[in-house]
Coordinates of C-alpha atoms in Angstrom, one line a residue:
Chain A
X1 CA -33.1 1.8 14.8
X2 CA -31.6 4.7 15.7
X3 CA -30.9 8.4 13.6
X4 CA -28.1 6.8 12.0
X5 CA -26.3 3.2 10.8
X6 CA -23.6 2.2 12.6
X7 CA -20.5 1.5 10.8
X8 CA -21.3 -2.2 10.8
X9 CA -24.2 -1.6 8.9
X10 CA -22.9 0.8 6.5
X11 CA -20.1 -2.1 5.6
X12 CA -23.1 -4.6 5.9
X13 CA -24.8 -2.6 3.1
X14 CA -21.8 -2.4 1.0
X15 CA -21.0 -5.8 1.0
X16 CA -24.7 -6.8 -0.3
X17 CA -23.6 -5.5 -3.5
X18 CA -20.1 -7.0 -4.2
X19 CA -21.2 -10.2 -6.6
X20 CA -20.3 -13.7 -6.2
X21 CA -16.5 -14.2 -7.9
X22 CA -16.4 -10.3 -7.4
X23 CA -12.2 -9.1 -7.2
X24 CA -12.8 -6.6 -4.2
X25 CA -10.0 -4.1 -2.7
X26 CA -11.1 -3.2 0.9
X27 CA -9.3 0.4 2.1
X28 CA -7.3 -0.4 5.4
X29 CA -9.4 0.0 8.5
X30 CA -13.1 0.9 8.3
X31 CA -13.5 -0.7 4.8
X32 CA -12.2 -4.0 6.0
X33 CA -14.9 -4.5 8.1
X34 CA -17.2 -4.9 4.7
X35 CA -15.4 -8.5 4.3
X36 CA -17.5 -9.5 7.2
X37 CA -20.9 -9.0 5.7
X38 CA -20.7 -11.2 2.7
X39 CA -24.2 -12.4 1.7
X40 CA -24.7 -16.3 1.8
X41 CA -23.7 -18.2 -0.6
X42 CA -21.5 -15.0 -2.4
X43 CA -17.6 -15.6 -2.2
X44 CA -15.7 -12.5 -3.2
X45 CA -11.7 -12.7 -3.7
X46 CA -10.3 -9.7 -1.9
X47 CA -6.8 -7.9 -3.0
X48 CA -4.5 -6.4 -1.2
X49 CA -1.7 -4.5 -2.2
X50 CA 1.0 -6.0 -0.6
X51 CA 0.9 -8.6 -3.5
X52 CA -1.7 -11.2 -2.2
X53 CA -5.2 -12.2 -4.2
X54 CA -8.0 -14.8 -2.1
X55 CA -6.3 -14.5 1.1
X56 CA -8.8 -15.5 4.4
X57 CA -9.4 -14.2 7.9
X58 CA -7.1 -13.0 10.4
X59 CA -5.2 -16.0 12.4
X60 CA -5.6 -16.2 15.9
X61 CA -3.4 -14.6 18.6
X62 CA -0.8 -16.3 18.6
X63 CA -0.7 -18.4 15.0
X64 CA 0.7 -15.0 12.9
X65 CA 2.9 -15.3 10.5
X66 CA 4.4 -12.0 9.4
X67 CA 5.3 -12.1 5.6
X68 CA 1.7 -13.2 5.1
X69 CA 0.1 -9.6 5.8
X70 CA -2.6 -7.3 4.5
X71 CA -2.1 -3.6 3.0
X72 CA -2.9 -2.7 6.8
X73 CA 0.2 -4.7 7.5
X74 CA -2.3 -7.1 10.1
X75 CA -2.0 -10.7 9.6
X76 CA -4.3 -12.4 7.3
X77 CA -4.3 -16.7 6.0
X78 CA -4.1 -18.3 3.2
X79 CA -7.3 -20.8 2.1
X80 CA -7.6 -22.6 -1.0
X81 CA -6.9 -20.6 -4.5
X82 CA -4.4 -17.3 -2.9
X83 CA -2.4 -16.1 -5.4
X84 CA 0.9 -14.3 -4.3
X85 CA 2.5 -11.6 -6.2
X86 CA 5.1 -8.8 -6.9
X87 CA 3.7 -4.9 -6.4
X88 CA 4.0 -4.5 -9.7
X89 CA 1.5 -7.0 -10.7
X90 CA -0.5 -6.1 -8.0
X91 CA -1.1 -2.5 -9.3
X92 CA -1.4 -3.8 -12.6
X93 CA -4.1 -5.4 -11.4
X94 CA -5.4 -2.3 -9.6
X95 CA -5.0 0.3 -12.7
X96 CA -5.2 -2.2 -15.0
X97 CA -8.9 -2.4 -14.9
X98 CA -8.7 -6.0 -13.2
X99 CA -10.4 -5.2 -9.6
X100 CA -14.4 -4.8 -10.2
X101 CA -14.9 -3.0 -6.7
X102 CA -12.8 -1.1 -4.4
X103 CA -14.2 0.0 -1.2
X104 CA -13.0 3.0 0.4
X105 CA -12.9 5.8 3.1
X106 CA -13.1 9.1 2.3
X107 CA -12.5 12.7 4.4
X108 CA -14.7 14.2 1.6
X109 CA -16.4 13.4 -1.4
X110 CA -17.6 15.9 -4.0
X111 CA -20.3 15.9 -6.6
X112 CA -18.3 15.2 -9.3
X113 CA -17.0 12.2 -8.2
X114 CA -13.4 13.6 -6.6
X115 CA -12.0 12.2 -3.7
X116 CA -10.3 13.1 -0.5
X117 CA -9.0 10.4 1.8
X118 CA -5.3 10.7 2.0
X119 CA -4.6 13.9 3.7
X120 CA -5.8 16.3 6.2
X121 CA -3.5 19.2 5.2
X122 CA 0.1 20.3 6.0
X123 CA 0.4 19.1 9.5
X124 CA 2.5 15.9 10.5
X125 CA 4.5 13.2 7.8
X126 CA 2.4 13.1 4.6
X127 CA 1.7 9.4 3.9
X128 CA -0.4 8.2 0.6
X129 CA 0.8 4.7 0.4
X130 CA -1.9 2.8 -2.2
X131 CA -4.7 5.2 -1.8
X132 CA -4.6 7.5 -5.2
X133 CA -3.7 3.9 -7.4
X134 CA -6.4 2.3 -5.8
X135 CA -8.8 5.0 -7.2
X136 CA -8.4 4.3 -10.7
X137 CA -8.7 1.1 -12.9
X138 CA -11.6 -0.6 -10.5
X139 CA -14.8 -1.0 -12.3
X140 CA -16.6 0.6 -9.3
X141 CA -15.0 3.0 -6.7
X142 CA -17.0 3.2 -3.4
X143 CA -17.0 5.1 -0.1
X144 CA -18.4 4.2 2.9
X145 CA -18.3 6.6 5.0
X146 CA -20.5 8.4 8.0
X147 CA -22.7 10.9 6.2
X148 CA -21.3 14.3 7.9
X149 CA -17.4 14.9 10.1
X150 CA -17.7 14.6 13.7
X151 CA -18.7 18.1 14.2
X152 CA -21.7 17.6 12.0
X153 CA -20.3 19.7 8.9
X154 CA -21.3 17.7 5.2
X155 CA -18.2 14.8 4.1
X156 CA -20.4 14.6 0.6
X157 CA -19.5 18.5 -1.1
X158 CA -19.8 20.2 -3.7
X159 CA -16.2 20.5 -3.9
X160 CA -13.5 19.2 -1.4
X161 CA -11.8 21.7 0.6
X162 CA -8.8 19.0 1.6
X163 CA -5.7 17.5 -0.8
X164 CA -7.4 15.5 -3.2
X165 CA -6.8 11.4 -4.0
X166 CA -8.3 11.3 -7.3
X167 CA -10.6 13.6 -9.8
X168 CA -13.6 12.0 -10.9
X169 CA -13.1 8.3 -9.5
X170 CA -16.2 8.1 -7.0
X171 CA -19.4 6.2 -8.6
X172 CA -21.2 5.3 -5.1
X173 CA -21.1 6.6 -1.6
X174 CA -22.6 4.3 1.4
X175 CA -23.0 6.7 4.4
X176 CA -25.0 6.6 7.8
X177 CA -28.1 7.6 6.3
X178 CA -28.5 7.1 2.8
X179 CA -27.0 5.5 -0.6
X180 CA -26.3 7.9 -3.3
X181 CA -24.7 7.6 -7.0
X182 CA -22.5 10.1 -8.5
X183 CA -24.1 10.7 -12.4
X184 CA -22.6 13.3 -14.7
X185 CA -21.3 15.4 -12.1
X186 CA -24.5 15.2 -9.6
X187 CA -24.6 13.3 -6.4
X188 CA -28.5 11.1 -7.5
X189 CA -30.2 9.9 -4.6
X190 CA -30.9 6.0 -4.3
X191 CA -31.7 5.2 -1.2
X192 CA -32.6 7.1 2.8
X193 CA -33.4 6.1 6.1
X194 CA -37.2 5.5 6.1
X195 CA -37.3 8.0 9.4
X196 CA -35.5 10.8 7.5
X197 CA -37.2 13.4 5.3
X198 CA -35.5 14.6 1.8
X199 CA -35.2 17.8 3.7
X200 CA -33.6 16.8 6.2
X201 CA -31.2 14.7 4.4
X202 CA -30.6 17.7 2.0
X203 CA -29.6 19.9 5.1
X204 CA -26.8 17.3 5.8
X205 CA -25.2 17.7 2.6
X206 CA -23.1 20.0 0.8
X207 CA -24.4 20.0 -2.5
X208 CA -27.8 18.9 -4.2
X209 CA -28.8 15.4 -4.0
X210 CA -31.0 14.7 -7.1
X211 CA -33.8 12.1 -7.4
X212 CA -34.3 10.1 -10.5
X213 CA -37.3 7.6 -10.4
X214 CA -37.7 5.4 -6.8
X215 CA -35.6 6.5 -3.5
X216 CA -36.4 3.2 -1.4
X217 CA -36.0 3.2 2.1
X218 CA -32.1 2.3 3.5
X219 CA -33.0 -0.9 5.6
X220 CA -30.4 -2.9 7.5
X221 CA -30.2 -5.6 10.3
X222 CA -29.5 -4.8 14.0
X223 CA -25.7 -6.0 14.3
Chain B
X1 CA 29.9 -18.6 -11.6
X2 CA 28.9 -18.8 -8.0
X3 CA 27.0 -15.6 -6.7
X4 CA 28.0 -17.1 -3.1
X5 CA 29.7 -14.3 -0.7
X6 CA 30.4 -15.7 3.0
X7 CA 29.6 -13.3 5.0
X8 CA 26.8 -10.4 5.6
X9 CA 30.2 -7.7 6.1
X10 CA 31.8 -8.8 2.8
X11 CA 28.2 -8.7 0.4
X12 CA 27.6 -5.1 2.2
X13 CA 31.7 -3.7 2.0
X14 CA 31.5 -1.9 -1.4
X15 CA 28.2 0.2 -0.4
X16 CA 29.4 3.9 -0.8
X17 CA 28.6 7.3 0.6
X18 CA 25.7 8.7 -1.0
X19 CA 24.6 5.8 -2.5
X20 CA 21.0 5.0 -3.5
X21 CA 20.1 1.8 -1.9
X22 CA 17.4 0.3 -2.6
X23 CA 15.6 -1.6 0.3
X24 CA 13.2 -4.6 0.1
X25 CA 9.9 -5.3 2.1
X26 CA 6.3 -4.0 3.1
X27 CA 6.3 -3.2 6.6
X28 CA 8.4 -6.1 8.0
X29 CA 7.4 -8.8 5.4
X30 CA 10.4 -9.1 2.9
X31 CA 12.6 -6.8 5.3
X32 CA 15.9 -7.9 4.9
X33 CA 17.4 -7.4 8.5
X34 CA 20.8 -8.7 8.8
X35 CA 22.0 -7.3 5.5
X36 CA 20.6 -3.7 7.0
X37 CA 22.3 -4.0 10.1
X38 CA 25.8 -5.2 8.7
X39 CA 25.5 -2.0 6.9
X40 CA 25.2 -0.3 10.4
X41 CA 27.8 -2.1 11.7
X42 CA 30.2 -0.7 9.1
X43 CA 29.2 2.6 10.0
X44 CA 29.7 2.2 13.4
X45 CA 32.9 1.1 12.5
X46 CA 34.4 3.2 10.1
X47 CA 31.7 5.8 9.5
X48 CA 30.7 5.0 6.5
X49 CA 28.5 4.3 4.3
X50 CA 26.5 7.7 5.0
X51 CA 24.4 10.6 3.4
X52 CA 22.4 7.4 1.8
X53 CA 18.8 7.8 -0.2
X54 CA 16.8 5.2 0.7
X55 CA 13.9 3.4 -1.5
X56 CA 11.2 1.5 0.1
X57 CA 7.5 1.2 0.8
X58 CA 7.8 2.6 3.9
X59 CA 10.3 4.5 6.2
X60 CA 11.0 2.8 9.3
X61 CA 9.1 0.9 12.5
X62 CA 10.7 1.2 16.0
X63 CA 14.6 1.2 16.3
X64 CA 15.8 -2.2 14.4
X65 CA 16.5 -2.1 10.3
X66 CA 15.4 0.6 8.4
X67 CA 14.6 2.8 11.4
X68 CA 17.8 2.0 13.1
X69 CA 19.8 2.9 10.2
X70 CA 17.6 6.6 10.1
X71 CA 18.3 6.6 14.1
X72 CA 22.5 6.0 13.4
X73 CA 22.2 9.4 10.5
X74 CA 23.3 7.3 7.7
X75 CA 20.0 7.9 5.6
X76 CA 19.8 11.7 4.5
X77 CA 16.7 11.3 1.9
X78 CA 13.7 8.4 1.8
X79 CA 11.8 7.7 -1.5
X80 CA 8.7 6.2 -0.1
X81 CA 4.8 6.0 0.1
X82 CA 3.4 5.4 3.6
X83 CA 6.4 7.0 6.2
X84 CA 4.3 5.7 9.1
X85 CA 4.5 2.6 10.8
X86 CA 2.9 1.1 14.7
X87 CA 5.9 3.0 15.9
X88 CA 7.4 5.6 12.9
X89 CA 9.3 8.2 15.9
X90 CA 12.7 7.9 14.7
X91 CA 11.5 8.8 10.8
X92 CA 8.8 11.6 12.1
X93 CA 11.1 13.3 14.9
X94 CA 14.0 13.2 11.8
X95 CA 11.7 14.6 9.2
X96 CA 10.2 17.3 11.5
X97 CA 13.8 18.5 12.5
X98 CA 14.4 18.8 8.6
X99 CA 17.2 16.2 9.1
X100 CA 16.1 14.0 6.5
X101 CA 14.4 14.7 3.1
X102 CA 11.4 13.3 2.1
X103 CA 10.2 12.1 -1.9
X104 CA 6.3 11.0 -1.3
X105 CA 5.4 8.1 -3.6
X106 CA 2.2 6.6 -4.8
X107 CA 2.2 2.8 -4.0
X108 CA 1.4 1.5 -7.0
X109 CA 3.5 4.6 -8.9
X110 CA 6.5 3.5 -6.9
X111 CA 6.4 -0.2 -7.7
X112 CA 6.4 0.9 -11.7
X113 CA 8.9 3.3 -11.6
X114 CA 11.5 1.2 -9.8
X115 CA 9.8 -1.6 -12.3
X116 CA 11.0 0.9 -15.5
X117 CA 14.2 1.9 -14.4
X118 CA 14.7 -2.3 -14.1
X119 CA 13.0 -2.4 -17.8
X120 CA 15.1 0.1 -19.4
X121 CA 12.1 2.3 -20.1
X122 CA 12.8 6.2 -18.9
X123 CA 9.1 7.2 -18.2
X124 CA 5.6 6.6 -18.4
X125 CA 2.3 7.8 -17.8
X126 CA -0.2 6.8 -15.1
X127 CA -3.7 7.4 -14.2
X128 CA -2.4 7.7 -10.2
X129 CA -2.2 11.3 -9.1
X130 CA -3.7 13.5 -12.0
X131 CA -4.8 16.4 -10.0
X132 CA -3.1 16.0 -7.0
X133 CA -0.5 17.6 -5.3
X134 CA 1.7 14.8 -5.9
X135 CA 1.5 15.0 -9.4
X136 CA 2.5 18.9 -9.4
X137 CA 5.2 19.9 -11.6
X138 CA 4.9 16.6 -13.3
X139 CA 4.4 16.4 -17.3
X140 CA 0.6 15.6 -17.8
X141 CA -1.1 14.5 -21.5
X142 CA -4.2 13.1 -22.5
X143 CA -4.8 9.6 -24.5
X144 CA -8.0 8.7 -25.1
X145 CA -9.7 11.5 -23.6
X146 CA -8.2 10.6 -20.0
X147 CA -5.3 12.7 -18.2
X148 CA -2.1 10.9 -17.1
X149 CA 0.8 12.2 -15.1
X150 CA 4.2 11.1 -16.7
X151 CA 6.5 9.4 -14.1
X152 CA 10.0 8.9 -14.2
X153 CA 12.3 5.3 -13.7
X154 CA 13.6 5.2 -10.4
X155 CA 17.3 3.3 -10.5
X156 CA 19.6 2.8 -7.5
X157 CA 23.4 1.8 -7.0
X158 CA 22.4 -0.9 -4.9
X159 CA 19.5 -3.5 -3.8
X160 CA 19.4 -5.4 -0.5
X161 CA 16.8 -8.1 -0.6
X162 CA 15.6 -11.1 1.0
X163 CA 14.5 -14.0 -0.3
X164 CA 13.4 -17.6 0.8
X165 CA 15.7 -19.9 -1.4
X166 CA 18.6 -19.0 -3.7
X167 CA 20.9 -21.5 -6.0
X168 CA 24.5 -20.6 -6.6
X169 CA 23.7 -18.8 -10.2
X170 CA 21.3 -16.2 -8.2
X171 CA 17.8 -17.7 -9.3
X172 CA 15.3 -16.9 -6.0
X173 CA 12.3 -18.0 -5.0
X174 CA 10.2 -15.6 -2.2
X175 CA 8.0 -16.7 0.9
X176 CA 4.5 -15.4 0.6
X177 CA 4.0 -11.9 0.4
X178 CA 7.6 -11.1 1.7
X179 CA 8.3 -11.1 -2.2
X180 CA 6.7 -7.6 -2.5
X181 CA 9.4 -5.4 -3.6
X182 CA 12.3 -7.3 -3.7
X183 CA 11.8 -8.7 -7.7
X184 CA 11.5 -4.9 -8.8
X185 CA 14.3 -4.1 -7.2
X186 CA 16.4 -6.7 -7.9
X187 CA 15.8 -5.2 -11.5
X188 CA 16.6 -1.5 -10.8
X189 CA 20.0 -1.5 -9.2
X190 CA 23.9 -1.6 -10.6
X191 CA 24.7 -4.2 -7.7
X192 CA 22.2 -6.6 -6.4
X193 CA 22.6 -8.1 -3.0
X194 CA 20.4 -10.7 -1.6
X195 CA 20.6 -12.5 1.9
X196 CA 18.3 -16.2 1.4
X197 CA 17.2 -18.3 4.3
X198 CA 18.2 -21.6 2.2
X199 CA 21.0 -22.1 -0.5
X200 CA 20.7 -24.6 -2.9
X201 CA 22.9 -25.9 -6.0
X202 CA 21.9 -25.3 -9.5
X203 CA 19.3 -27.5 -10.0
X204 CA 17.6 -27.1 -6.7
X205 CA 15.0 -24.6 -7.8
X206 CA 12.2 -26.1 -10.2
X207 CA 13.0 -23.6 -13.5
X208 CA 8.9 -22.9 -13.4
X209 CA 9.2 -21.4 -10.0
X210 CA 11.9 -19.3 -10.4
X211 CA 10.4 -15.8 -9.7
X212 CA 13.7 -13.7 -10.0
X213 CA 16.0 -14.8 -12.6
X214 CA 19.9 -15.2 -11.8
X215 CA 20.6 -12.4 -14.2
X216 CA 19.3 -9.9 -12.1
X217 CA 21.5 -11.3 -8.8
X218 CA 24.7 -10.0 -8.3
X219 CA 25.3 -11.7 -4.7
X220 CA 23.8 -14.0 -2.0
X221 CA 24.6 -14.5 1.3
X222 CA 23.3 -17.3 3.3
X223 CA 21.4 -16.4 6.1
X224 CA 19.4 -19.2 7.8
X225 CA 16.4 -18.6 10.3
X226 CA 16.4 -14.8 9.4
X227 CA 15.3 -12.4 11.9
X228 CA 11.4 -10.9 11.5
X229 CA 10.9 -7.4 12.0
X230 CA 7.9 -7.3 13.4
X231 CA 8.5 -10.2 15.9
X232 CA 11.9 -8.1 16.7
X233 CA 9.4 -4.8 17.2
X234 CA 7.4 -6.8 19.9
X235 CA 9.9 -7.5 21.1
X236 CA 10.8 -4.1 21.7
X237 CA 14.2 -4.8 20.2
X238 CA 17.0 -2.0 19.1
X239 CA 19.8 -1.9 17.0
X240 CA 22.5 -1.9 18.0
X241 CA 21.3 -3.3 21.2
X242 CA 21.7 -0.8 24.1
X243 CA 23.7 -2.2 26.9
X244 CA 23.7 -1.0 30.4

């Protein structure tokens, strides 16, 4: 392995604990990969807001049809059990409490539990489509994200810097290099690569990462 | 009563200047094409209508519909949540000349409000934006011990929506997840206007599968084998088309 997971294995991590029956949203782009990883014998029912519940895989080239899309406005399939809907119902069901996991991407994410994922600042069209609904009403709001920006400066904060999506709404973050939980306000430490000392992994974050009881070593498959 | 009008020019000929139009689909799915670009076709004709506000998830991809209508200057504000698309240059070169406005919309906050303004309720609160900048200026009050941001019905003078099968009386049914929008809608405007691939007599719809009641249908116009957005995008189509 090397100093980091790949984004394949970050998703591969967060699917392992979506449960079987689980009513999952998956953020558009990175977090769709998490679909992929579904343990065996686990069958999840993904949402997305465009109004569809159970929908399958992508078609292939060629076999699209185009009112039967995801959020990410990519073609998806029925399978036995889709549900379609209006958006109305479909954010009932996200703020509604209905959705027990939605997976997510994140610019930063503070100790506390805010998030930032929408915006980058002033520059360009501002565009937030389901992103701040999506972060309340689901039992369990995750990130998955790399662990620091791509100039090596800390994504998990002590407070975020950029527009927020929500205040409070983050209870796990899946990065490149550990698993942590966000507790009254902290950021608690579950879980690190095996090769990387607490020190280490404190100098790559923003804020204090607590420990309470075992940290066990982050282990994934090559993929 | 028979909702039936003949043609796309007639269903689209009372559509004012400055009207709030309220425009169906996600993307492509649920786009209602022809109806969009009769409306062109009337401005290119007489001008009008112009100086529209237009409500809908997004704000435009490539040059056909929603983005052609932006391209021709008939659309001088968009209430929407995600004003990017595969190709959003006619909406982005617009908005960053500051010739058109711009009302940002949660997804979710959007679908509710144009769902209220159909309901007859005025306001409500949401979870969705507490302590964002979208929420600023906005009433805020705790129940519970949780903060909500107060939102506000969104109405329009018109909807134009597609659907899959219509009966004379205006009850529709919706393919797959091209219904998005459209039953909201069809609920918040004065004049609904909806163009259906198949027309059928009273009857002809199963009364459990209705998913938009007649009451909420003002006038359908038959259009068979209606054109998909996205295929027309891949196509690298434009409207009106450009001839040499």
């Amino acid at each position: 392995m090397t100093g980091k997971l790949t984004n394949a294995q970050i998703a591969w991590r967060a699917a392992q604990d979506i449960q079987d029956g689980a009513y999952v949203n998956l953020g558009i782009g990175f977090p769709e990969m998490v679909a992929r990883f579904q343990p065996a014998g686990r069958q999840a029912i993904f949402h997305t807001e465009n109004g569809i519940l159970g929908f399958g895989e992508a078609p292939a080239a060629g076999e699209e049809d185009w009112d039967l899309i995801n959020a990410g406005k990519k073609a998806v399939t029925i399978r036995p059990g889709t549900a379609f809907f209006h958006h109305a119902d479909s954010f009932a069901m996200v703020r509604g409490g209905h959705l027990d996991v939605a997976i997510l991407g994140a610019y930063q994410v503070a100790q506390n539990g805010d998030l930032a994922n929408w915006s980058t600042g002033p520059k360009g069209v501002p565009a937030v489509g389901g992103a701040m609904d999506l972060v309340h009403g689901a039992r369990r709001v995750a990130v998955i994200t790399d662990h620091v920006t791509k100039d090596g400066r800390p994504k998990l904060v002590q407070a975020c810097t950029l527009p927020l999506t929500g205040v409070a709404c983050v209870t796990r973050v899946y990065t490149s290099l550990a698993v942590v939980d966000i507790e009254g306000g902290r950021f608690v430490l579950r879980e690190k690569l095996a090769a990387l000392s607490f020190d280490d992994l404190q100098s790559l974050t923003g804020a204090p990462l607590h420990v309470e009881g075992d940290v066990t070593d982050l282990t994934v498959p090559e993929l | 009563m028979d909702k039936r009008i003949a043609s796309l020019a007639d269903a689209t000929a009372e559509i004012g200047d400055g009207a709030t139009v309220m425009i169906g689909g996600f993307g492509g799915s649920g786009a209602p094409i022809e109806l969009i670009h009769a409306l062109i076709d009337r401005f290119l004709a007489t001008g009008s209508p112009t100086g529209l506000t237009v409500i809908n998830n997004n704000a435009g991809n490539g040059h056909v519909g929603i983005a052609a209508m932006i391209e021709q200057g008939m659309v001088a504000r968009m209430i929407c949540s995600f004003p990017r698309s595969a190709d959003p240059v006619v909406f982005t070169d617009r908005y960053q000349a500051g010739r058109i406005a711009l009302e940002l919309v949660p997804q979710g906050t959007l679908a509710e409000r144009i769902r209220a303004g159909g309901a007859g309720i005025p306001a409500f609160y949401t979870p969705t934006g507490f302590g964002t900048d979208l929420a600023e200026g906005k009433p805020v009050a705790e129940f519970d011990g949780r903060s909500y941001v107060q939102e506000r019905w969104l109405k329009a003078d018109v909807a134009l929506i597609k659907a899959e099968t219509g009966d004379h009386l205006g009850n529709l049914t919706y393919r797959m997840a091209a219904r998005n929008f459209a039953p909201l809608m069809a609920m918040a405007a004065t004049r609904t206007i909806v163009q259906v691939s198949h027309v059928v007599a009273p009857g002809g719809i199963d009364p459990e599968a209705v998913i938009t009641p007649g009451i909420f249908v003002d006038a359908l116009v038959h259009v068979p084998d209606p054109a998909q957005e996205e295929d027309l995008n891949r196509a690298g189509a434009r409207y009106p088309e450009v001839t040499a």
